[in-house]
Amino acid sequence: MQIRRMPNGEKRYYEVNIYPIWEKDGKIAKFIHISKDITKSKQADEALRESEERFHSMFDKHGAIMLLIEPDSGQILDANVAAQEFYGYPIETLKRMSIQEINTLPPEEIAIEADADVGVGDLDAVVPQPVAQRGQPARLEFV
């Protein structure tokens, strides 16, 4: 990759490939230089990285209990600090658990509730007695 600064100060990114052209005697006669402007792709990658950083920052620092759950298995993929504090388990421990381990609703009810609004983001389930170190009722939101 090559980075060039344009006269207006803009950075442009190029993918560069150089290929030799050989003479019959085995010597290099010349090179073919092919450059492709990949600036838009680099900018898209950077925008995605920044968006992911913003999401993780909002998720991690949010005061509401948040769990990122794999819908088919119920595996907890991520948890925020508020979930750690509420459930009393370190985040890394929560990420090795499934939602069934911290929710006393039967798995069939969890599946029914989750299937009812998957993708809508407004499914709330009141958990009567979560299996948490604090033993307080929890409100889970499926998003």
CSV table of C-alpha atoms in Angstrom, one decimal:
chain,number,residue,atom,x,y,z
A,1,MET,CA,0.0,0.0,0.0
A,2,GLN,CA,1.2,3.5,-0.8
A,3,ILE,CA,-0.1,6.7,0.7
A,4,ARG,CA,0.1,9.9,-1.2
A,5,ARG,CA,-0.6,13.4,-0.1
A,6,MET,CA,-2.4,15.4,-2.7
A,7,PRO,CA,-1.7,19.1,-3.4
A,8,ASN,CA,-4.9,20.0,-1.5
A,9,GLY,CA,-3.6,18.1,1.6
A,10,GLU,CA,-5.9,15.1,1.1
A,11,LYS,CA,-4.5,11.7,1.8
A,12,ARG,CA,-5.0,9.1,-1.0
A,13,TYR,CA,-4.4,5.3,-0.5
A,14,TYR,CA,-3.2,3.1,-3.3
A,15,GLU,CA,-2.8,-0.6,-3.7
A,16,VAL,CA,0.4,-1.0,-5.8
A,17,ASN,CA,1.6,-3.9,-7.8
A,18,ILE,CA,4.8,-4.0,-9.8
A,19,TYR,CA,5.5,-6.8,-12.3
A,20,PRO,CA,8.8,-7.4,-14.3
A,21,ILE,CA,8.8,-7.8,-18.1
A,22,TRP,CA,11.6,-10.2,-19.0
A,23,GLU,CA,13.8,-10.2,-22.1
A,24,LYS,CA,14.6,-13.5,-23.8
A,25,ASP,CA,18.0,-13.6,-22.2
A,26,GLY,CA,16.5,-13.5,-18.7
A,27,LYS,CA,17.2,-9.9,-17.9
A,28,ILE,CA,14.5,-7.5,-16.8
A,29,ALA,CA,13.5,-5.2,-19.7
A,30,LYS,CA,11.1,-3.0,-17.8
A,31,PHE,CA,8.4,-3.1,-15.1
A,32,ILE,CA,4.7,-2.7,-15.2
A,33,HIS,CA,3.4,-0.6,-12.4
A,34,ILE,CA,-0.3,-0.9,-11.6
A,35,SER,CA,-1.9,1.3,-8.9
A,36,LYS,CA,-5.5,1.2,-7.7
A,37,ASP,CA,-7.0,4.0,-5.6
A,38,ILE,CA,-8.4,2.3,-2.5
A,39,THR,CA,-9.1,5.5,-0.6
A,40,LYS,CA,-12.9,4.9,-0.4
A,41,SER,CA,-12.4,1.4,0.9
A,42,LYS,CA,-9.9,2.7,3.6
A,43,GLN,CA,-12.3,5.4,4.6
A,44,ALA,CA,-15.1,2.9,4.9
A,45,ASP,CA,-12.9,0.6,7.0
A,46,GLU,CA,-12.0,3.5,9.3
A,47,ALA,CA,-15.7,4.6,9.6
A,48,LEU,CA,-16.6,1.0,10.5
A,49,ARG,CA,-13.8,0.8,13.1
A,50,GLU,CA,-14.9,4.1,14.7
A,51,SER,CA,-18.6,3.0,14.7
A,52,GLU,CA,-17.6,-0.2,16.4
A,53,GLU,CA,-15.6,1.7,19.0
A,54,ARG,CA,-18.6,4.0,19.7
A,55,PHE,CA,-20.9,1.0,20.1
A,56,HIS,CA,-18.5,-0.8,22.5
A,57,SER,CA,-18.0,2.4,24.5
A,58,MET,CA,-21.8,3.0,24.8
A,59,PHE,CA,-22.5,-0.7,25.5
A,60,ASP,CA,-19.7,-1.0,28.1
A,61,LYS,CA,-20.4,2.2,29.9
A,62,HIS,CA,-24.2,2.3,29.8
A,63,GLY,CA,-25.9,2.2,33.2
A,64,ALA,CA,-28.6,-0.3,32.0
A,65,ILE,CA,-27.9,-4.0,32.3
A,66,MET,CA,-27.0,-5.2,28.8
A,67,LEU,CA,-26.3,-8.7,27.6
A,68,LEU,CA,-25.5,-9.6,24.0
A,69,ILE,CA,-27.1,-13.0,23.5
A,70,GLU,CA,-26.8,-15.5,20.6
A,71,PRO,CA,-30.5,-16.1,19.8
A,72,ASP,CA,-30.4,-19.8,18.9
A,73,SER,CA,-28.3,-21.1,21.8
A,74,GLY,CA,-28.8,-18.4,24.5
A,75,GLN,CA,-25.1,-18.1,24.9
A,76,ILE,CA,-24.0,-14.7,26.4
A,77,LEU,CA,-21.6,-13.2,23.9
A,78,ASP,CA,-20.9,-10.0,25.8
A,79,ALA,CA,-22.0,-8.2,29.0
A,80,ASN,CA,-21.5,-4.7,30.3
A,81,VAL,CA,-20.3,-3.4,33.7
A,82,ALA,CA,-23.9,-2.9,34.8
A,83,ALA,CA,-24.7,-6.6,34.2
A,84,GLN,CA,-21.5,-7.6,36.0
A,85,GLU,CA,-22.5,-5.5,39.0
A,86,PHE,CA,-26.1,-6.7,39.0
A,87,TYR,CA,-25.5,-10.4,38.5
A,88,GLY,CA,-22.4,-10.4,40.7
A,89,TYR,CA,-20.3,-12.3,38.1
A,90,PRO,CA,-17.2,-11.0,36.3
A,91,ILE,CA,-17.9,-10.2,32.6
A,92,GLU,CA,-15.6,-13.0,31.5
A,93,THR,CA,-17.6,-15.5,33.6
A,94,LEU,CA,-20.9,-14.2,32.2
A,95,LYS,CA,-19.5,-14.7,28.7
A,96,ARG,CA,-19.1,-18.4,29.5
A,97,MET,CA,-22.7,-18.7,30.6
A,98,SER,CA,-26.0,-18.9,28.8
A,99,ILE,CA,-29.1,-16.8,29.5
A,100,GLN,CA,-30.7,-19.9,31.0
A,101,GLU,CA,-28.2,-19.9,33.8
A,102,ILE,CA,-29.1,-16.5,35.1
A,103,ASN,CA,-32.9,-16.6,34.2
A,104,THR,CA,-35.3,-18.8,36.0
A,105,LEU,CA,-37.9,-18.7,33.2
A,106,PRO,CA,-38.1,-22.1,31.5
A,107,PRO,CA,-36.1,-22.2,28.2
A,108,GLU,CA,-39.4,-22.7,26.3
A,109,GLU,CA,-40.8,-19.4,27.6
A,110,ILE,CA,-37.5,-17.5,26.9
A,111,ALA,CA,-37.6,-18.9,23.3
A,112,ILE,CA,-41.3,-17.9,22.9
A,113,GLU,CA,-40.7,-14.4,24.2
A,114,ALA,CA,-37.5,-14.0,22.1
A,115,ASP,CA,-39.2,-15.3,18.9
A,116,ALA,CA,-42.2,-13.0,19.3
A,117,ASP,CA,-40.2,-9.8,18.8
A,118,VAL,CA,-36.8,-10.8,17.3
A,119,GLY,CA,-35.5,-7.8,15.3
A,120,VAL,CA,-38.0,-5.4,16.8
A,121,GLY,CA,-35.9,-4.5,19.8
A,122,ASP,CA,-38.8,-4.0,22.3
A,123,LEU,CA,-39.2,-7.4,23.9
A,124,ASP,CA,-39.1,-7.1,27.7
A,125,ALA,CA,-39.2,-10.1,29.9
A,126,VAL,CA,-39.6,-9.7,33.7
A,127,VAL,CA,-37.5,-12.4,35.3
A,128,PRO,CA,-39.2,-13.3,38.6
A,129,GLN,CA,-36.1,-14.7,40.3
A,130,PRO,CA,-32.8,-14.5,38.4
A,131,VAL,CA,-30.1,-16.9,39.4
A,132,ALA,CA,-27.8,-14.1,40.4
A,133,GLN,CA,-25.7,-13.5,43.5
A,134,ARG,CA,-27.9,-10.6,44.5
A,135,GLY,CA,-31.2,-12.5,44.0
A,136,GLN,CA,-33.1,-9.5,42.8
A,137,PRO,CA,-35.7,-9.6,39.9
A,138,ALA,CA,-34.2,-8.6,36.6
A,139,ARG,CA,-35.7,-6.9,33.6
A,140,LEU,CA,-34.2,-8.4,30.4
A,141,GLU,CA,-34.6,-6.7,27.0
A,142,PHE,CA,-34.1,-8.7,23.9
A,143,VAL,CA,-32.6,-6.6,21.1
